[in-house]
């Protein structure tokens, strides 16, 4: 009958989550009064790379320096109607040379960040992580995603889902340190970050290396070997992000149900988790490679405009935080 709602067996009200993107807008707003970060955009020879640079420049986040084959860059810009006349261009014969030149620009302080263009991530990172690289520090490089989803009450960092394939204990310690630096940069908080070390279970099992590493990381934090954070683990994903799940398991922890950072056991777990949050939960997400002299922004063709801009905003804030530490 017209105007009458038909009932079906098992028909129930839908669960609705509303994502207002307030945390995303707060991060963007925190960059409004900062100077654009001079950023070497590596091999931007297609529409996606040039649009990413243009959009970030339009938002006042970066001043692009286009590093790559001059003719291809100009041709791509003309094809998609992007005016690049106001940006510096550094000519390179190919993508390998473009990555090398971006490293030299950053080392010479002619760029405060590096941004991925139309090349593979490993090709971009190779000259950055090389033993002879002037951008290396005592830290291992690692990637962290900052993620905001309607299903969680604050920003959540997921690390490392991009760079380190099967990190050992020493690498995981640096991954945590890098993530804490990023968290401090965009959260503005000087309280200790809460780090949950993920595993399949929440107790130590000698046959599961991830649980042994988790226990060791906790003790390293207790002894001051990893600073600026509270670490707990091993924690399964449910009792890491849900206080109710933790209570049901009898877990008493200042981290469980309220982590700022999720440390994953390996790249597969991190990659799956980050993409699930992005493509199914529609999280706002931005990511950086940290641990080097300058932050590295890894834009992807599949990334949304919001993701690209958030990654650049995180780079601006991370560079400011690093500059502040150097001045202390």
CSV table of N, CA and C in Angstrom, one decimal, residues 133-297:
chain,number,residue,atom,x,y,z
A,133,UNK,N,73.8,7.6,1.8
A,133,UNK,CA,72.9,8.7,1.7
A,133,UNK,C,73.1,9.8,2.8
A,134,UNK,N,73.1,11.0,2.3
A,134,UNK,CA,73.3,12.1,3.3
A,134,UNK,C,72.0,12.4,4.1
A,135,UNK,N,70.9,11.7,3.8
A,135,UNK,CA,69.6,11.9,4.5
A,135,UNK,C,69.4,10.8,5.6
A,136,UNK,N,70.3,9.9,5.7
A,136,UNK,CA,70.2,8.9,6.8
A,136,UNK,C,70.6,9.5,8.1
A,137,UNK,N,70.0,9.0,9.2
A,137,UNK,CA,70.3,9.3,10.5
A,137,UNK,C,70.7,8.0,11.2
A,138,UNK,N,70.8,8.0,12.5
A,138,UNK,CA,71.0,6.8,13.3
A,138,UNK,C,69.8,5.9,13.3
A,139,UNK,N,68.7,6.4,12.9
A,139,UNK,CA,67.4,5.7,12.9
A,139,UNK,C,67.2,4.9,11.6
A,140,UNK,N,66.5,3.8,11.7
A,140,UNK,CA,66.0,3.1,10.6
A,140,UNK,C,64.8,3.9,10.0
A,141,UNK,N,64.6,4.0,8.7
A,141,UNK,CA,63.5,4.6,8.1
A,141,UNK,C,62.3,3.8,8.3
A,142,UNK,N,61.1,4.4,8.5
A,142,UNK,CA,59.9,3.6,8.5
A,142,UNK,C,58.7,4.5,8.1
A,143,UNK,N,57.6,3.9,7.8
A,143,UNK,CA,56.4,4.6,7.3
A,143,UNK,C,55.3,4.5,8.4
A,144,UNK,N,54.6,5.6,8.6
A,144,UNK,CA,53.4,5.6,9.5
A,144,UNK,C,52.2,6.2,8.8
A,145,UNK,N,51.1,5.6,8.9
A,145,UNK,CA,49.8,6.1,8.4
A,145,UNK,C,49.1,6.8,9.6
A,146,UNK,N,48.7,8.0,9.5
A,146,UNK,CA,47.7,8.6,10.4
A,146,UNK,C,46.3,8.4,9.9
A,147,UNK,N,45.5,7.8,10.7
A,147,UNK,CA,44.2,7.4,10.2
A,147,UNK,C,43.1,7.9,11.2
A,148,UNK,N,42.0,8.4,10.6
A,148,UNK,CA,40.9,8.9,11.3
A,148,UNK,C,39.6,8.2,10.8
A,149,UNK,N,39.0,7.4,11.5
A,149,UNK,CA,37.8,6.7,11.1
A,149,UNK,C,36.7,6.9,12.1
A,150,UNK,N,35.4,6.9,11.6
A,150,UNK,CA,34.3,7.1,12.4
A,150,UNK,C,34.1,6.1,13.5
A,151,UNK,N,34.8,5.0,13.4
A,151,UNK,CA,34.6,3.9,14.4
A,151,UNK,C,35.6,4.0,15.5
A,152,UNK,N,36.5,5.0,15.5
A,152,UNK,CA,37.5,5.2,16.6
A,152,UNK,C,37.5,6.6,17.1
A,153,UNK,N,37.8,6.8,18.3
A,153,UNK,CA,37.5,8.1,19.0
A,153,UNK,C,38.6,9.2,18.8
A,154,UNK,N,39.7,8.8,18.1
A,154,UNK,CA,40.8,9.8,17.9
A,154,UNK,C,41.7,9.3,16.8
A,155,UNK,N,42.7,10.1,16.4
A,155,UNK,CA,43.6,9.6,15.4
A,155,UNK,C,44.3,8.3,15.8
A,156,UNK,N,44.6,7.5,14.8
A,156,UNK,CA,45.3,6.2,15.1
A,156,UNK,C,46.4,6.1,14.1
A,157,UNK,N,47.6,5.9,14.6
A,157,UNK,CA,48.8,5.7,13.7
A,157,UNK,C,49.0,4.2,13.5
A,158,UNK,N,49.2,3.8,12.2
A,158,UNK,CA,49.4,2.4,11.9
A,158,UNK,C,50.8,2.3,11.3
A,159,UNK,N,51.7,1.5,11.9
A,159,UNK,CA,53.1,1.4,11.4
A,159,UNK,C,53.7,0.1,11.6
A,160,UNK,N,54.5,-0.5,10.7
A,160,UNK,CA,54.9,0.1,9.4
A,160,UNK,C,54.3,-0.8,8.4
A,161,UNK,N,53.5,-0.2,7.4
A,161,UNK,CA,52.8,-0.9,6.4
A,161,UNK,C,53.4,-0.7,5.0
A,162,UNK,N,54.6,-0.1,4.9
A,162,UNK,CA,55.2,0.3,3.6
A,162,UNK,C,56.6,-0.1,3.4
A,163,UNK,N,57.5,0.2,4.4
A,163,UNK,CA,58.9,0.1,4.2
A,163,UNK,C,59.5,-1.2,4.7
A,164,UNK,N,59.3,-1.5,6.0
A,164,UNK,CA,60.0,-2.6,6.6
A,164,UNK,C,59.2,-3.9,6.5
A,165,UNK,N,59.8,-4.9,5.8
A,165,UNK,CA,59.1,-6.1,5.5
A,165,UNK,C,58.8,-7.0,6.7
A,166,UNK,N,59.9,-7.4,7.3
A,166,UNK,CA,59.8,-8.2,8.5
A,166,UNK,C,60.8,-7.7,9.6
A,167,UNK,N,60.4,-6.6,10.2
A,167,UNK,CA,61.4,-6.0,11.1
A,167,UNK,C,61.7,-6.8,12.4
A,168,UNK,N,63.0,-6.8,12.8
A,168,UNK,CA,63.4,-7.4,14.0
A,168,UNK,C,63.2,-6.5,15.2
A,169,UNK,N,63.6,-6.9,16.3
A,169,UNK,CA,63.3,-6.1,17.5
A,169,UNK,C,64.0,-4.7,17.4
A,170,UNK,N,65.2,-4.6,17.0
A,170,UNK,CA,65.9,-3.3,16.8
A,170,UNK,C,65.2,-2.4,15.9
A,171,UNK,N,64.7,-3.0,14.7
A,171,UNK,CA,64.0,-2.2,13.8
A,171,UNK,C,62.6,-1.7,14.3
A,172,UNK,N,62.0,-2.6,15.1
A,172,UNK,CA,60.7,-2.2,15.7
A,172,UNK,C,60.8,-1.0,16.7
A,173,UNK,N,61.9,-1.1,17.4
A,173,UNK,CA,62.2,0.0,18.3
A,173,UNK,C,62.3,1.4,17.6
A,174,UNK,N,63.0,1.4,16.5
A,174,UNK,CA,63.1,2.6,15.7
A,174,UNK,C,61.7,3.0,15.0
A,175,UNK,N,61.0,2.0,14.6
A,175,UNK,CA,59.6,2.2,14.0
A,175,UNK,C,58.8,3.0,15.1
A,176,UNK,N,58.8,2.5,16.3
A,176,UNK,CA,58.1,3.2,17.4
A,176,UNK,C,58.6,4.6,17.6
A,177,UNK,N,59.9,4.8,17.6
A,177,UNK,CA,60.4,6.1,17.8
A,177,UNK,C,60.0,7.1,16.7
A,178,UNK,N,60.0,6.6,15.5
A,178,UNK,CA,59.6,7.5,14.4
A,178,UNK,C,58.1,7.8,14.5
A,179,UNK,N,57.3,6.8,14.8
A,179,UNK,CA,55.8,7.0,14.9
A,179,UNK,C,55.5,8.0,16.1
A,180,UNK,N,56.3,7.9,17.2
A,180,UNK,CA,56.1,8.9,18.3
A,180,UNK,C,56.4,10.3,17.8
A,181,UNK,N,57.5,10.4,17.0
A,181,UNK,CA,57.8,11.8,16.5
A,181,UNK,C,56.7,12.3,15.7
A,182,UNK,N,56.1,11.5,14.8
A,182,UNK,CA,55.0,12.0,14.0
A,182,UNK,C,53.8,12.3,14.8
A,183,UNK,N,53.5,11.4,15.8
A,183,UNK,CA,52.3,11.7,16.6
A,183,UNK,C,52.5,13.0,17.4
A,184,UNK,N,53.7,13.3,17.9
A,184,UNK,CA,53.9,14.5,18.6
A,184,UNK,C,53.7,15.7,17.6
A,185,UNK,N,54.2,15.5,16.4
A,185,UNK,CA,54.2,16.6,15.4
A,185,UNK,C,52.8,17.1,15.1
A,186,UNK,N,51.8,16.2,14.9
A,186,UNK,CA,50.5,16.6,14.5
A,186,UNK,C,49.5,16.6,15.6
A,187,UNK,N,49.7,16.0,16.7
A,187,UNK,CA,48.8,16.0,17.8
A,187,UNK,C,49.0,17.2,18.7
A,188,UNK,N,50.2,17.7,18.7
A,188,UNK,CA,50.5,18.9,19.6
A,188,UNK,C,50.6,18.5,21.0
A,189,UNK,N,50.5,17.2,21.4
A,189,UNK,CA,50.5,16.8,22.7
A,189,UNK,C,51.9,16.5,23.2
A,190,UNK,N,52.2,16.8,24.4
A,190,UNK,CA,53.5,16.4,25.0
A,190,UNK,C,53.3,15.3,26.1
A,191,UNK,N,52.1,14.7,26.1
A,191,UNK,CA,51.9,13.6,27.0
A,191,UNK,C,52.5,12.3,26.3
A,192,UNK,N,52.8,11.3,27.0
A,192,UNK,CA,53.3,10.1,26.3
A,192,UNK,C,52.3,9.5,25.4
A,193,UNK,N,52.8,9.1,24.2
A,193,UNK,CA,51.9,8.4,23.2
A,193,UNK,C,51.7,7.0,23.7
A,194,UNK,N,50.5,6.5,23.5
A,194,UNK,CA,50.1,5.1,23.9
A,194,UNK,C,50.3,4.2,22.7
A,195,UNK,N,51.2,3.2,22.8
A,195,UNK,CA,51.6,2.3,21.7
A,195,UNK,C,51.1,0.9,22.1
A,196,UNK,N,50.3,0.3,21.2
A,196,UNK,CA,49.9,-1.0,21.3
A,196,UNK,C,50.7,-1.9,20.3
A,197,UNK,N,51.4,-2.9,20.8
A,197,UNK,CA,52.1,-3.8,19.9
A,197,UNK,C,51.2,-5.0,19.6
A,198,UNK,N,50.9,-5.1,18.3
A,198,UNK,CA,49.9,-6.1,17.9
A,198,UNK,C,50.5,-7.4,17.7
A,199,UNK,N,49.7,-8.4,18.0
A,199,UNK,CA,50.0,-9.8,17.7
A,199,UNK,C,48.7,-10.6,17.5
A,200,UNK,N,48.7,-11.8,17.3
A,200,UNK,CA,47.5,-12.6,17.2
A,200,UNK,C,46.9,-12.9,18.5
A,201,UNK,N,47.6,-12.8,19.6
A,201,UNK,CA,47.2,-13.1,20.9
A,201,UNK,C,47.7,-12.1,21.9
A,202,UNK,N,47.2,-12.1,23.1
A,202,UNK,CA,47.5,-11.1,24.1
A,202,UNK,C,48.4,-11.6,25.2
A,203,UNK,N,49.1,-12.7,25.0
A,203,UNK,CA,50.0,-13.2,26.0
A,203,UNK,C,51.3,-13.7,25.3
A,204,UNK,N,52.4,-13.8,26.0
A,204,UNK,CA,53.6,-14.2,25.4
A,204,UNK,C,53.7,-15.7,25.1
A,205,UNK,N,54.0,-16.0,23.9
A,205,UNK,CA,54.1,-17.4,23.5
A,205,UNK,C,55.5,-17.5,22.8
A,206,UNK,N,56.4,-18.3,23.4
A,206,UNK,CA,57.8,-18.4,22.9
A,206,UNK,C,57.8,-18.9,21.4
A,207,UNK,N,56.7,-19.5,20.9
A,207,UNK,CA,56.7,-19.9,19.5
A,207,UNK,C,56.3,-18.8,18.6
A,208,UNK,N,55.9,-17.7,19.1
A,208,UNK,CA,55.4,-16.6,18.2
A,208,UNK,C,56.3,-15.4,18.5
A,209,UNK,N,57.1,-15.1,17.5
A,209,UNK,CA,58.2,-14.0,17.6
A,209,UNK,C,57.6,-12.7,17.9
A,210,UNK,N,56.4,-12.4,17.4
A,210,UNK,CA,55.8,-11.1,17.6
A,210,UNK,C,55.5,-10.8,19.1
A,211,UNK,N,55.1,-11.9,19.8
A,211,UNK,CA,54.8,-11.7,21.2
A,211,UNK,C,56.1,-11.5,22.0
A,212,UNK,N,57.2,-12.2,21.6
A,212,UNK,CA,58.5,-12.0,22.3
A,212,UNK,C,58.9,-10.5,22.1
A,213,UNK,N,58.9,-10.1,20.9
A,213,UNK,CA,59.3,-8.7,20.6
A,213,UNK,C,58.4,-7.7,21.3
A,214,UNK,N,57.1,-7.9,21.5
A,214,UNK,CA,56.2,-7.0,22.2
A,214,UNK,C,56.7,-6.9,23.6
A,215,UNK,N,57.0,-8.0,24.3
A,215,UNK,CA,57.4,-8.0,25.7
A,215,UNK,C,58.7,-7.3,25.8
A,216,UNK,N,59.6,-7.5,24.9
A,216,UNK,CA,60.9,-6.8,25.0
A,216,UNK,C,60.8,-5.3,24.8
A,217,UNK,N,59.9,-4.9,23.9
A,217,UNK,CA,59.6,-3.4,23.6
A,217,UNK,C,59.1,-2.8,24.9
A,218,UNK,N,58.2,-3.5,25.6
A,218,UNK,CA,57.6,-2.9,26.8
A,218,UNK,C,58.7,-2.7,27.8
A,219,UNK,N,59.6,-3.6,28.0
A,219,UNK,CA,60.7,-3.4,28.9
A,219,UNK,C,61.6,-2.4,28.5
A,220,UNK,N,61.9,-2.2,27.2
A,220,UNK,CA,62.8,-1.2,26.7
A,220,UNK,C,62.2,0.2,27.0
A,221,UNK,N,60.8,0.3,26.9
A,221,UNK,CA,60.2,1.6,27.3
A,221,UNK,C,60.3,1.8,28.8
A,222,UNK,N,60.1,0.8,29.6
A,222,UNK,CA,60.2,0.9,31.0
A,222,UNK,C,61.6,1.4,31.4
A,223,UNK,N,62.7,1.0,30.7
A,223,UNK,CA,64.0,1.3,31.1
A,223,UNK,C,64.5,2.6,30.4
A,224,UNK,N,63.6,3.3,29.6
A,224,UNK,CA,64.0,4.5,29.0
A,224,UNK,C,64.7,4.4,27.7
A,225,UNK,N,64.8,3.2,27.1
A,225,UNK,CA,65.5,3.0,25.8
A,225,UNK,C,64.6,3.5,24.7
A,226,UNK,N,63.3,3.5,24.9
A,226,UNK,CA,62.4,4.1,23.9
A,226,UNK,C,61.6,5.2,24.7
A,227,UNK,N,61.7,6.4,24.3
A,227,UNK,CA,61.1,7.5,25.2
A,227,UNK,C,59.9,8.1,24.5
A,228,UNK,N,59.1,8.9,25.3
A,228,UNK,CA,58.0,9.6,24.8
A,228,UNK,C,56.7,8.8,24.6
A,229,UNK,N,56.7,7.6,25.2
A,229,UNK,CA,55.5,6.7,25.0
A,229,UNK,C,55.4,5.7,26.1
A,230,UNK,N,54.2,5.2,26.2
A,230,UNK,CA,53.9,4.0,27.0
A,230,UNK,C,53.6,2.9,26.1
A,231,UNK,N,54.2,1.8,26.2
A,231,UNK,CA,54.1,0.6,25.3
A,231,UNK,C,53.4,-0.5,26.1
A,232,UNK,N,52.4,-1.2,25.4
A,232,UNK,CA,51.9,-2.4,26.0
A,232,UNK,C,51.7,-3.4,24.9
A,233,UNK,N,51.9,-4.7,25.2
A,233,UNK,CA,51.8,-5.7,24.2
A,233,UNK,C,52.4,-7.0,24.8
A,234,UNK,N,52.1,-8.1,24.1
A,234,UNK,CA,51.3,-8.2,22.9
A,234,UNK,C,49.8,-8.0,23.2
A,235,UNK,N,49.2,-7.4,22.2
A,235,UNK,CA,47.7,-7.2,22.3
A,235,UNK,C,47.1,-7.6,20.9
A,236,UNK,N,46.1,-8.4,21.0
A,236,UNK,CA,45.4,-8.7,19.7
A,236,UNK,C,44.6,-7.4,19.3
A,237,UNK,N,44.2,-7.3,18.1
A,237,UNK,CA,43.6,-6.1,17.6
A,237,UNK,C,42.4,-5.7,18.3
A,238,UNK,N,41.5,-6.7,18.7
A,238,UNK,CA,40.3,-6.3,19.3
A,238,UNK,C,40.5,-5.7,20.7
A,239,UNK,N,41.4,-6.3,21.5
A,239,UNK,CA,41.6,-5.8,22.8
A,239,UNK,C,42.6,-4.6,22.8
A,240,UNK,N,43.2,-4.3,21.7
A,240,UNK,CA,44.0,-3.1,21.5
A,240,UNK,C,43.1,-1.9,21.4
A,241,UNK,N,42.1,-2.0,20.5
A,241,UNK,CA,41.3,-0.8,20.2
A,241,UNK,C,40.0,-0.8,20.9
A,242,UNK,N,39.6,-1.8,21.6
A,242,UNK,CA,38.3,-1.9,22.3
A,242,UNK,C,38.5,-2.1,23.8
A,243,UNK,N,38.1,-1.2,24.7
A,243,UNK,CA,38.3,-1.3,26.1
A,243,UNK,C,37.4,-2.5,26.6
A,244,UNK,N,36.2,-2.6,26.0
A,244,UNK,CA,35.3,-3.7,26.4
A,244,UNK,C,35.9,-5.0,26.1
A,245,UNK,N,36.5,-5.2,24.9
A,245,UNK,CA,37.2,-6.5,24.6
A,245,UNK,C,38.3,-6.8,25.6
A,246,UNK,N,39.1,-5.7,25.9
A,246,UNK,CA,40.2,-5.9,26.9
A,246,UNK,C,39.7,-6.3,28.3
A,247,UNK,N,38.6,-5.7,28.7
A,247,UNK,CA,38.0,-6.0,30.0
A,247,UNK,C,37.5,-7.4,30.1
A,248,UNK,N,36.9,-7.9,28.9
A,248,UNK,CA,36.4,-9.3,28.9
A,248,UNK,C,37.5,-10.3,29.0
A,249,UNK,N,38.7,-9.9,28.5
A,249,UNK,CA,39.9,-10.8,28.6
A,249,UNK,C,40.6,-10.6,29.9
A,250,UNK,N,40.2,-9.7,30.8
A,250,UNK,CA,40.8,-9.4,32.0
A,250,UNK,C,42.1,-8.7,31.9
A,251,UNK,N,42.3,-7.9,30.8
A,251,UNK,CA,43.5,-7.1,30.6
A,251,UNK,C,43.4,-5.8,31.3
A,252,UNK,N,44.4,-5.5,32.2
A,252,UNK,CA,44.4,-4.2,32.8
A,252,UNK,C,45.6,-3.5,32.2
A,253,UNK,N,45.3,-2.4,31.5
A,253,UNK,CA,46.3,-1.7,30.7
A,253,UNK,C,46.0,-0.3,30.5
A,254,UNK,N,46.9,0.7,30.6
A,254,UNK,CA,46.6,2.1,30.2
A,254,UNK,C,46.5,2.3,28.7
A,255,UNK,N,46.9,1.3,27.9
A,255,UNK,CA,46.9,1.4,26.5
A,255,UNK,C,45.7,0.8,25.8
A,256,UNK,N,45.3,-0.4,26.3
A,256,UNK,CA,44.2,-1.2,25.7
A,256,UNK,C,42.9,-0.3,25.7
A,257,UNK,N,42.4,-0.2,24.5
A,257,UNK,CA,41.1,0.6,24.3
A,257,UNK,C,41.4,2.0,24.0
A,258,UNK,N,42.7,2.5,24.1
A,258,UNK,CA,42.9,3.9,23.9
A,258,UNK,C,44.3,4.1,23.2
A,259,UNK,N,44.8,3.3,22.3
A,259,UNK,CA,46.1,3.5,21.8
A,259,UNK,C,46.1,4.7,20.8
A,260,UNK,N,47.3,5.4,20.7
A,260,UNK,CA,47.5,6.4,19.7
A,260,UNK,C,48.2,5.7,18.5
A,261,UNK,N,49.0,4.7,18.7
A,261,UNK,CA,49.8,4.0,17.7
A,261,UNK,C,49.6,2.5,17.8
A,262,UNK,N,49.5,1.9,16.6
A,262,UNK,CA,49.4,0.5,16.5
A,262,UNK,C,50.7,0.0,15.8
A,263,UNK,N,51.5,-0.7,16.5
A,263,UNK,CA,52.7,-1.3,15.8
A,263,UNK,C,52.4,-2.7,15.4
A,264,UNK,N,52.4,-2.9,14.0
A,264,UNK,CA,52.1,-4.2,13.4
A,264,UNK,C,53.3,-5.1,13.4
A,265,UNK,N,53.1,-6.4,13.3
A,265,UNK,CA,54.3,-7.3,13.3
A,265,UNK,C,55.1,-7.4,12.1
A,266,UNK,N,54.4,-7.1,10.9
A,266,UNK,CA,55.1,-7.2,9.6
A,266,UNK,C,54.4,-6.4,8.6
A,267,UNK,N,54.9,-6.2,7.4
A,267,UNK,CA,54.4,-5.4,6.4
A,267,UNK,C,53.0,-5.9,5.9
A,268,UNK,N,52.9,-7.2,5.8
A,268,UNK,CA,51.6,-7.7,5.3
A,268,UNK,C,50.5,-7.3,6.2
A,269,UNK,N,50.7,-7.5,7.5
A,269,UNK,CA,49.6,-7.2,8.5
A,269,UNK,C,49.3,-5.7,8.4
A,270,UNK,N,50.3,-4.9,8.4
A,270,UNK,CA,50.1,-3.4,8.3
A,270,UNK,C,49.5,-3.0,7.1
A,271,UNK,N,49.9,-3.5,5.9
A,271,UNK,CA,49.3,-3.1,4.7
A,271,UNK,C,47.8,-3.5,4.6
A,272,UNK,N,47.5,-4.7,5.0
A,272,UNK,CA,46.1,-5.1,5.0
A,272,UNK,C,45.2,-4.2,6.0
A,273,UNK,N,45.8,-4.0,7.2
A,273,UNK,CA,45.0,-3.2,8.1
A,273,UNK,C,44.8,-1.8,7.6
A,274,UNK,N,45.8,-1.1,7.1
A,274,UNK,CA,45.7,0.2,6.7
A,274,UNK,C,44.7,0.4,5.5
A,275,UNK,N,44.8,-0.6,4.6
A,275,UNK,CA,43.9,-0.5,3.4
A,275,UNK,C,42.5,-0.9,3.8
A,276,UNK,N,42.3,-1.8,4.7
A,276,UNK,CA,41.0,-2.1,5.2
A,276,UNK,C,40.3,-0.8,5.8
A,277,UNK,N,41.1,-0.1,6.6
A,277,UNK,CA,40.6,1.1,7.3
A,277,UNK,C,40.3,2.2,6.2
A,278,UNK,N,41.1,2.2,5.2
A,278,UNK,CA,40.9,3.3,4.2
A,278,UNK,C,39.8,3.0,3.2
A,279,UNK,N,39.8,1.7,2.7
A,279,UNK,CA,38.8,1.5,1.6
A,279,UNK,C,37.5,0.9,2.1
A,280,UNK,N,37.4,0.3,3.2
A,280,UNK,CA,36.2,-0.2,3.7
A,280,UNK,C,35.6,0.7,4.8
A,281,UNK,N,36.4,1.2,5.7
A,281,UNK,CA,35.9,2.1,6.8
A,281,UNK,C,36.0,3.5,6.3
A,282,UNK,N,36.6,3.8,5.2
A,282,UNK,CA,36.7,5.2,4.6
A,282,UNK,C,37.4,6.1,5.5
A,283,UNK,N,38.4,5.7,6.2
A,283,UNK,CA,39.2,6.5,7.1
A,283,UNK,C,39.9,7.6,6.3
A,284,UNK,N,40.0,8.8,6.9
A,284,UNK,CA,40.9,9.8,6.4
A,284,UNK,C,42.3,9.3,6.7
A,285,UNK,N,43.2,9.3,5.8
A,285,UNK,CA,44.5,8.7,6.0
A,285,UNK,C,45.6,9.5,5.3
A,286,UNK,N,46.7,9.7,6.0
A,286,UNK,CA,47.9,10.3,5.4
A,286,UNK,C,49.1,9.6,5.9
A,287,UNK,N,50.1,9.6,5.1
A,287,UNK,CA,51.3,8.8,5.6
A,287,UNK,C,52.6,9.5,5.2
A,288,UNK,N,53.6,9.2,6.0
A,288,UNK,CA,55.0,9.7,5.8
A,288,UNK,C,56.0,8.7,6.1
A,289,UNK,N,57.1,8.8,5.4
A,289,UNK,CA,58.3,8.0,5.8
A,289,UNK,C,59.1,8.9,6.7
A,290,UNK,N,59.4,8.4,7.9
A,290,UNK,CA,60.1,9.1,9.0
A,290,UNK,C,61.4,8.5,9.3
A,291,UNK,N,62.3,9.2,10.0
A,291,UNK,CA,63.5,8.6,10.4
A,291,UNK,C,64.7,9.2,9.7
A,292,UNK,N,64.5,9.9,8.6
A,292,UNK,CA,65.5,10.5,7.8
A,292,UNK,C,65.7,12.0,8.2
A,293,UNK,N,66.5,12.7,7.5
A,293,UNK,CA,66.7,14.1,7.7
A,293,UNK,C,65.4,14.9,7.3
A,294,UNK,N,64.7,14.5,6.3
A,294,UNK,CA,63.5,15.1,5.9
A,294,UNK,C,62.4,14.1,5.8
A,295,UNK,N,61.1,14.5,5.9
A,295,UNK,CA,60.0,13.6,5.7
A,295,UNK,C,59.8,13.3,4.3
A,296,UNK,N,59.3,12.1,4.0
A,296,UNK,CA,59.0,11.7,2.6
A,296,UNK,C,57.5,11.4,2.5
A,297,UNK,N,56.9,12.0,1.5
A,297,UNK,CA,55.4,11.9,1.3
A,297,UNK,C,55.2,10.9,0.1
